[in-house]
Coordinates of C-alpha atoms in Angstrom, one line a residue:
X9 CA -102.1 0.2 101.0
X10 CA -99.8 -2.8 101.7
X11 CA -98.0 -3.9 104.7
X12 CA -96.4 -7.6 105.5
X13 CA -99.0 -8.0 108.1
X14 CA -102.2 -7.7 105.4
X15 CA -100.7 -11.2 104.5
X16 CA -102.4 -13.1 107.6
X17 CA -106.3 -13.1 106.8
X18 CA -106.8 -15.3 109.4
X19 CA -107.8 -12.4 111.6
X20 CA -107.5 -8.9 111.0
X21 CA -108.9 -4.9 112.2
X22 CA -108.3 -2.3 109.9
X23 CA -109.9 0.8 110.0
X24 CA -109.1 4.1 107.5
X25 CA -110.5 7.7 107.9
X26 CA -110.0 9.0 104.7
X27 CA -110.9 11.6 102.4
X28 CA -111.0 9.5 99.7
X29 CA -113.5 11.3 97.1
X30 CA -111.0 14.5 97.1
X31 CA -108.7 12.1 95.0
X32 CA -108.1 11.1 91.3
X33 CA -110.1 8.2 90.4
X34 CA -106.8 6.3 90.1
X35 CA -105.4 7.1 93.8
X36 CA -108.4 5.9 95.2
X37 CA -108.3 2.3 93.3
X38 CA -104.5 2.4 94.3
X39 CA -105.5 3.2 98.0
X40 CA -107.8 0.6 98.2
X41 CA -106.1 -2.1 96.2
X42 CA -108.9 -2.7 94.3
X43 CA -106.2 -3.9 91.3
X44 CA -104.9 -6.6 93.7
X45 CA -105.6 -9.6 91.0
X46 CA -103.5 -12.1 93.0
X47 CA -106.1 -11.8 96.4
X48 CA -108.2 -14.8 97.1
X49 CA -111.8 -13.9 96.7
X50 CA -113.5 -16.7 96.4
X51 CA -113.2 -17.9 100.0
X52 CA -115.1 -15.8 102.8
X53 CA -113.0 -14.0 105.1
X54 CA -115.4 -13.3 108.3
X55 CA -112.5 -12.8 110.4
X56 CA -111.1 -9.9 108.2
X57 CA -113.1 -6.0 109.9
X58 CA -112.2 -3.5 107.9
X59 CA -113.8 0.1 108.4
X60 CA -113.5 2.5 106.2
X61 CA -114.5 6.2 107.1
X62 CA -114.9 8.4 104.8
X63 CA -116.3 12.4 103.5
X64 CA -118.9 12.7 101.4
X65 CA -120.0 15.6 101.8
X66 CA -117.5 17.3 99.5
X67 CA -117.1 14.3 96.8
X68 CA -115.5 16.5 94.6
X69 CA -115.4 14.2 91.0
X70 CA -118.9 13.5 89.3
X71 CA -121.3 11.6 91.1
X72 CA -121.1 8.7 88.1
X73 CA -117.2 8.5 88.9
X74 CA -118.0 8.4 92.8
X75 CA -120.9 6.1 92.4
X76 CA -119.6 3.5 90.5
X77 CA -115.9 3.9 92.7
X78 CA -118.2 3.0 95.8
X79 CA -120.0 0.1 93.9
X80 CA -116.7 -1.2 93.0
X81 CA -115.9 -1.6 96.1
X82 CA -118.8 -3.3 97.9
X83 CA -118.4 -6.0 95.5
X84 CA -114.4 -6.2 95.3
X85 CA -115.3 -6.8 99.3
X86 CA -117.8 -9.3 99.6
X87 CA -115.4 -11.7 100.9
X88 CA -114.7 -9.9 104.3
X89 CA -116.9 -8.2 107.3
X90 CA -116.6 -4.0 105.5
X91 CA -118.4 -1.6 106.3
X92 CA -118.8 2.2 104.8
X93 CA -119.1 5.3 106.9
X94 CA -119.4 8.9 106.4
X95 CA -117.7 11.3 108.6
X96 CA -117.0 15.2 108.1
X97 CA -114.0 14.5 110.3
X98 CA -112.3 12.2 107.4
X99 CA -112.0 15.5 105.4
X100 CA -108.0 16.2 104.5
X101 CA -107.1 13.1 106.6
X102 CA -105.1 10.1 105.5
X103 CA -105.3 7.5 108.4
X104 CA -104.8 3.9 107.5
X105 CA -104.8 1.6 111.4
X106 CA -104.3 -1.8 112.0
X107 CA -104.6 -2.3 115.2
X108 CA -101.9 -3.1 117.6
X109 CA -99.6 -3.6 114.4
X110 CA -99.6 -0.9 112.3
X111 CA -100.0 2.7 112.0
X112 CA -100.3 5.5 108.9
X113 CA -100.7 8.8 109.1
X114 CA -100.8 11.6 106.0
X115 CA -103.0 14.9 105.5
X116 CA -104.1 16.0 101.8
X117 CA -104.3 18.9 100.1
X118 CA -106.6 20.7 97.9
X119 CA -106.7 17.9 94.4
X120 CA -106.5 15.0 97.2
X121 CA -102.2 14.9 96.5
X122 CA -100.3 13.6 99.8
X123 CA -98.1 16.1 101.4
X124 CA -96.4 14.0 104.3
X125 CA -97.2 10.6 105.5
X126 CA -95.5 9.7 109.6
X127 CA -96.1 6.3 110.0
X128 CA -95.7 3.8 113.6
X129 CA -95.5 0.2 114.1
X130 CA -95.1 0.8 118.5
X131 CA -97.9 -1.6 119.9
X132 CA -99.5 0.9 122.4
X133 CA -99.5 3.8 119.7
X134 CA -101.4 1.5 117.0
X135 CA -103.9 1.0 119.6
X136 CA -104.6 4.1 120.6
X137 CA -105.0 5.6 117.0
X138 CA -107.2 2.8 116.4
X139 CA -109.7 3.0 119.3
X140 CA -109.8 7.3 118.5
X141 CA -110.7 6.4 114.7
X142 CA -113.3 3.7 115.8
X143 CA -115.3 6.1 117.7
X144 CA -116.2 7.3 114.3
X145 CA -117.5 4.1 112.5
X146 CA -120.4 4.0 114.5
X147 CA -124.7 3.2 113.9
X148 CA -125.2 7.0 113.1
X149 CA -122.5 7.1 110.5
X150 CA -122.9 3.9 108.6
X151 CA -123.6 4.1 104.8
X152 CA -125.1 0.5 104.1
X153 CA -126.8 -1.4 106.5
X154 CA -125.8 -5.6 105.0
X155 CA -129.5 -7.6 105.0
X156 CA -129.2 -11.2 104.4
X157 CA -131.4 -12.6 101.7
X158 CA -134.7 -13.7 104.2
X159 CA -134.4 -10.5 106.3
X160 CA -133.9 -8.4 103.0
X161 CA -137.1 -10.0 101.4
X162 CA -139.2 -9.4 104.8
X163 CA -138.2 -5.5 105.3
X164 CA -140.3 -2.4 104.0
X165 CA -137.6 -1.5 101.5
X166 CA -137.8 -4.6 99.6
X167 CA -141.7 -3.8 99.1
X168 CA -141.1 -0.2 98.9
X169 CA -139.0 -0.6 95.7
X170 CA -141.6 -2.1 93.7
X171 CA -144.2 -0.1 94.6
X172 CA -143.4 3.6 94.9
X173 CA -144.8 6.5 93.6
X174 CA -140.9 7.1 92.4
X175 CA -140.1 4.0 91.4
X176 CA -136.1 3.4 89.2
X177 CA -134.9 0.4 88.8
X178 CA -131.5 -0.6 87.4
X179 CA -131.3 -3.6 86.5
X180 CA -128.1 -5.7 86.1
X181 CA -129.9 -9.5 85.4
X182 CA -133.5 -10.8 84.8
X183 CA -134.7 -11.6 87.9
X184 CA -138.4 -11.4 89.3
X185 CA -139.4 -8.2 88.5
X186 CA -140.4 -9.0 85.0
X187 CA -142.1 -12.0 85.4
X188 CA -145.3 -13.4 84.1
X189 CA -147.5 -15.1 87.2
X190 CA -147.2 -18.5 85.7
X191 CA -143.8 -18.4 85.8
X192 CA -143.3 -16.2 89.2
X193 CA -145.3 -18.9 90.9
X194 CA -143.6 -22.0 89.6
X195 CA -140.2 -20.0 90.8
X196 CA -141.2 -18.8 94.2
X197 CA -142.2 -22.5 94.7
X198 CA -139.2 -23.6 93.6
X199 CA -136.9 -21.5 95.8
X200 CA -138.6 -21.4 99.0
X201 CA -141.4 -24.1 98.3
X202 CA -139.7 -27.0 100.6
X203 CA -138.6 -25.2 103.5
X204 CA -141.2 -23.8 106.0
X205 CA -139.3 -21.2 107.7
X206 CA -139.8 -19.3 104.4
X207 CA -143.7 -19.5 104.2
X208 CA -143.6 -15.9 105.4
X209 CA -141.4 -14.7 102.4
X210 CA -143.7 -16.5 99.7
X211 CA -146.6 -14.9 101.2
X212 CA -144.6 -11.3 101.0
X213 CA -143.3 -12.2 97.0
X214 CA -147.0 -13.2 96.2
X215 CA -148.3 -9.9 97.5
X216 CA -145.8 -7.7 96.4
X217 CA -145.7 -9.2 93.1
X218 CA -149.7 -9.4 93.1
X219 CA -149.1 -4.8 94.0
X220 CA -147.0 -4.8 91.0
X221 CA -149.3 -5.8 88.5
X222 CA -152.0 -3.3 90.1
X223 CA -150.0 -0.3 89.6
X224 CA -148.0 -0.7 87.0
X225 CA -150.8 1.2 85.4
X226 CA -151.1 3.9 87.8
X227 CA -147.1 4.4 89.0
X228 CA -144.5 5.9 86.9
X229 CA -142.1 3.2 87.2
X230 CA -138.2 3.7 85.1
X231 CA -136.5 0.9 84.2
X232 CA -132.6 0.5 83.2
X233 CA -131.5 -2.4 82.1
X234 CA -128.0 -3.6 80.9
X235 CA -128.4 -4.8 77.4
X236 CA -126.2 -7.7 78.8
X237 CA -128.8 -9.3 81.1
X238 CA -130.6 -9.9 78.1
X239 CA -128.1 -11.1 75.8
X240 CA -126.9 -13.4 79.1
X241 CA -130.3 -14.9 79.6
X242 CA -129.9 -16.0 75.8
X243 CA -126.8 -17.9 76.3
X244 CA -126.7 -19.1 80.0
X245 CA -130.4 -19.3 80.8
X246 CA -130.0 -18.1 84.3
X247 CA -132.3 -15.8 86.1
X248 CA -131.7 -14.0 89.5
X249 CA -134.8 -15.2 91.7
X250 CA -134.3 -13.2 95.0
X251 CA -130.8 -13.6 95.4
X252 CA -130.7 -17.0 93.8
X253 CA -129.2 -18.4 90.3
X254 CA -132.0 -20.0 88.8
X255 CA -132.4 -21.9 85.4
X256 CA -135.1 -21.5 82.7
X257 CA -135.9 -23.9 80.4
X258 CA -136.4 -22.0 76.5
X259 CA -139.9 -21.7 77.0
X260 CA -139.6 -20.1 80.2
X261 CA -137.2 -17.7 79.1
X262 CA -139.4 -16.4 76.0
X263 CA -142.2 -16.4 78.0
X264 CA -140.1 -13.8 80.1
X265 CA -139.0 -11.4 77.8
X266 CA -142.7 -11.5 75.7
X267 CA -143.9 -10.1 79.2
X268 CA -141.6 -7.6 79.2
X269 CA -142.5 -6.5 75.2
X270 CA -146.3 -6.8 77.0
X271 CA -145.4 -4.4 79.8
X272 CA -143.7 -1.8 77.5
X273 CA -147.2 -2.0 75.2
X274 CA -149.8 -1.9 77.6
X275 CA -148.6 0.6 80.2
X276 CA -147.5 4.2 79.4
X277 CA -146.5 4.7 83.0
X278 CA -143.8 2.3 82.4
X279 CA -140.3 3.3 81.0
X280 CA -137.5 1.3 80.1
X281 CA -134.5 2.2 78.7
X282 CA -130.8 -0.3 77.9
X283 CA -127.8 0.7 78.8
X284 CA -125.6 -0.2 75.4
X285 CA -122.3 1.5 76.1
X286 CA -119.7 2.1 78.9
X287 CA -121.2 4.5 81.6
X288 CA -117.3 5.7 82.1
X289 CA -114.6 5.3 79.3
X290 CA -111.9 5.3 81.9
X291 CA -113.2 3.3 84.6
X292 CA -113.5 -0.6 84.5
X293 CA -116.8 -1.8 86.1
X294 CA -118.7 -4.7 86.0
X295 CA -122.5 -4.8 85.4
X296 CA -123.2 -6.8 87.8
X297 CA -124.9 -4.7 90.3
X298 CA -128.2 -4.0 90.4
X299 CA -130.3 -0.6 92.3
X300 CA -133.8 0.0 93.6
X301 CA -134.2 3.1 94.2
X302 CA -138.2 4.6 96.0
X303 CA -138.7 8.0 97.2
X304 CA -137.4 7.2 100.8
X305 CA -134.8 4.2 100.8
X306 CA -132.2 2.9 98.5
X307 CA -132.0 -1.1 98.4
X308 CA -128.8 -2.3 96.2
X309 CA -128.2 -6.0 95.0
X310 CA -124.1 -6.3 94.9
X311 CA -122.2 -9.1 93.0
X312 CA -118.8 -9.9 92.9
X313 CA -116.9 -11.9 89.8
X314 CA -117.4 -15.3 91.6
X315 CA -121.3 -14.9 91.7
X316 CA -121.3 -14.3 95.7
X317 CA -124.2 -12.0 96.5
X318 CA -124.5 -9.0 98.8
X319 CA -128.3 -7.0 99.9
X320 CA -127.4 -3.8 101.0
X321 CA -130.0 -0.5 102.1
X322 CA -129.0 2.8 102.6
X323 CA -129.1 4.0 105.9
X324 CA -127.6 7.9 105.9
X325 CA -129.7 10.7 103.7
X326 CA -126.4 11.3 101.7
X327 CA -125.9 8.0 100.2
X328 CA -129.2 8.1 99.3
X329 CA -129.2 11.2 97.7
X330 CA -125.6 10.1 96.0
X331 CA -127.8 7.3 94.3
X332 CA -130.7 9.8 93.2
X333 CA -128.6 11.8 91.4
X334 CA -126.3 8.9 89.7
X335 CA -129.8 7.3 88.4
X336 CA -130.2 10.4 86.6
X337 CA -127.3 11.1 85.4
X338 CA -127.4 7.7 84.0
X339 CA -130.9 7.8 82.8
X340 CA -130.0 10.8 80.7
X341 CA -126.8 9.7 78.9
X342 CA -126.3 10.3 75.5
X343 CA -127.7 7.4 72.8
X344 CA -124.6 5.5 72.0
X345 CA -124.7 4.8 75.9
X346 CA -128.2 4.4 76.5
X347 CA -130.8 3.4 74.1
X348 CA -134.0 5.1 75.0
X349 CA -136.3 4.5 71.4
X350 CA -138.9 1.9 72.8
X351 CA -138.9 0.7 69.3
X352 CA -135.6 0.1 69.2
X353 CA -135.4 -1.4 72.8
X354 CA -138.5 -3.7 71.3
X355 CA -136.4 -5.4 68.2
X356 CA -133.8 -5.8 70.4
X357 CA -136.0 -8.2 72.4
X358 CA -137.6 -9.6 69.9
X359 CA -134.5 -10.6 68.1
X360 CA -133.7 -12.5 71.4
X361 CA -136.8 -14.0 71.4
X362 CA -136.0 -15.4 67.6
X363 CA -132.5 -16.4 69.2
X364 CA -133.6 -18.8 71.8
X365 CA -136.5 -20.1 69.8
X366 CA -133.6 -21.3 67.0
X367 CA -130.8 -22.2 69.7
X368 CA -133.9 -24.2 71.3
X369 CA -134.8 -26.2 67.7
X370 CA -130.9 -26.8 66.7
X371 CA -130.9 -28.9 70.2

């Protein structure tokens, strides 16, 4: 959607009712301008509100397609204040609003085409749309409720995704969940070690990391991982420690992974598998976002391409379920997309150990 007035970021209130799952994978990127390269992204834009409402109940493409459309676009807007809604009221509707500024409004039919578009740029009109559309983006319907980093490490979810009895993870960089105690300690002290407002969240990391280890023998716990957080920990040593870019030294790093190999030897509960190939041949998506999925709550880690971080937890039963059923999809793709022999998933690791031990002795 463009207009002049999308040019002034300074301060902006866009909302869109939209069924945008009844269209083509390529409307919807087009719609959103999620192919906008020329954007700034790097700078926040707090003063930007954009709503977007939206069915999905009736998602009519696969769930991978939807999935990774709506992960797209949390991290394509990290920059601004968006939110997500679900409404049953956004189904056949086209309704793009800025308010006092602009107005456009279409219907769809059945395949998500356009059949007529009226569109109003009278003051009083714009507002009045506006306001009728806002009564929808409301507490009930909201998708994602946004946690910053403390709050996200002191809620139940956080916990919860380590520790259910239906524990997936998918996994887009190392980060704590794999870590030896050595290690985990000398990080958590390093993160949050200096300031005392966080002594809370070191006592939560030490306990939930301490639950961890207890169950991982009891609890069934899947694990995808993108074969690229592996290969990137060779090359750029970096590890995501609860939201934050950390560096590892070459002993830290194989220390890491040989915890991993340990994990996927001592514990038949636990079950990882590597994503190896594109999870959509026609789609363009970055792995860069990371899920936690437990048997109540969802609890997604979002990146953009600048490295700027986003917690999110599901809020309404139907994104939730939306994620259930994309894990497995996922989980059961076909081997040149993901690489489920755990002996195969093994050498793969242990060639990366042999990596950083020779790119650590040619230093």
């Amino acid at each position: 959607m463009k207009h002049p007035v999308l040019r002034r970021v300074k301060s902006l209130h866009i909302i869109m009712m939209t069924d945008l799952m009844a269209m083509d994978y390529e409307s919807r990127v087009k719609f959103m301008s999620l192919d906008e390269q020329n954007i700034d992204k790097q700078r926040p834009f707090p003063e930007v509100h954009v709503s977007l409402i939206l069915n999905l109940e009736d998602s009519r493409e696969s769930c991978l397609r939807d999935v990774l459309f709506l992960l797209n676009l949390l991290a394509d807007s990290i920059h601004i204040d968006f939110q997500i809604y679900s409404s049953r009221r956004a189904f056949g509707r086209l309704i793009f609003a800025i308010r006092k500024e602009f107005v456009s409004i279409g219907m769809l039919e059945e395949g998500g085409r356009c059949l007529s578009v009226t569109v109003s740029e009278d003051e009083e009109y714009c507002r009045q749309i506006y306001e009728v559309v806002q009564t929808y983006a409301n507490q009930e319907s909201l998708l994602f409720e946004k946690i910053n980093v403390p709050d996200a490490l002191r809620c139940n979810n956080y916990t919860e995704a380590y520790i259910s009895s239906n524990t997936r993870w998918l996994v887009a960089h190392m980060m704590e969940k794999f870590m030896p105690d050595p290690l985990f300690g000398e990080l958590v002290e390093r993160v949050f070690g200096e300031d005392a407002s966080m002594s809370d969240i070191k006592e939560v990391l030490y306990r939930t990391h301490k639950l961890e280890n207890s169950l991982l023998g009891t609890v069934r716990i899947r694990m995808l991982v993108y074969d690229s957080a592996i290969t990137s920990l060779v090359s750029q040593d970096e590890v995501d420690f609860c939201g934050s870019r950390v560096k590892l030294t070459a002993d830290q790093k194989i220390a890491l992974l040989e915890h991993i190999l340990e994990m996927m030897e001592t514990y038949e509960q636990f079950e990882m598998r590597l994503i190896v190939g594109r999870l959509s041949e026609d789609i363009l998506f970055s792995p860069d976002q990371s899920m936690f999925l437990s048997e109540r709550s969802a609890f997604l880690r979002i990146m953009n391409v600048n490295g700027q971080m986003q917690f999110l937890v599901t809020v309404r039963k139907e994104m939730k379920t939306l994620l259930d059923q994309f894990y497995e999809e996922v989980w059961d793709m076909p081997a040149d997309v993901i690489l489920s022999d755990q002996r195969d998933i093994r050498e793969r690791i242990e060639f990366a150990i042999s990596l950083i031990r020779r790119m650590s002795q040619s230093r």
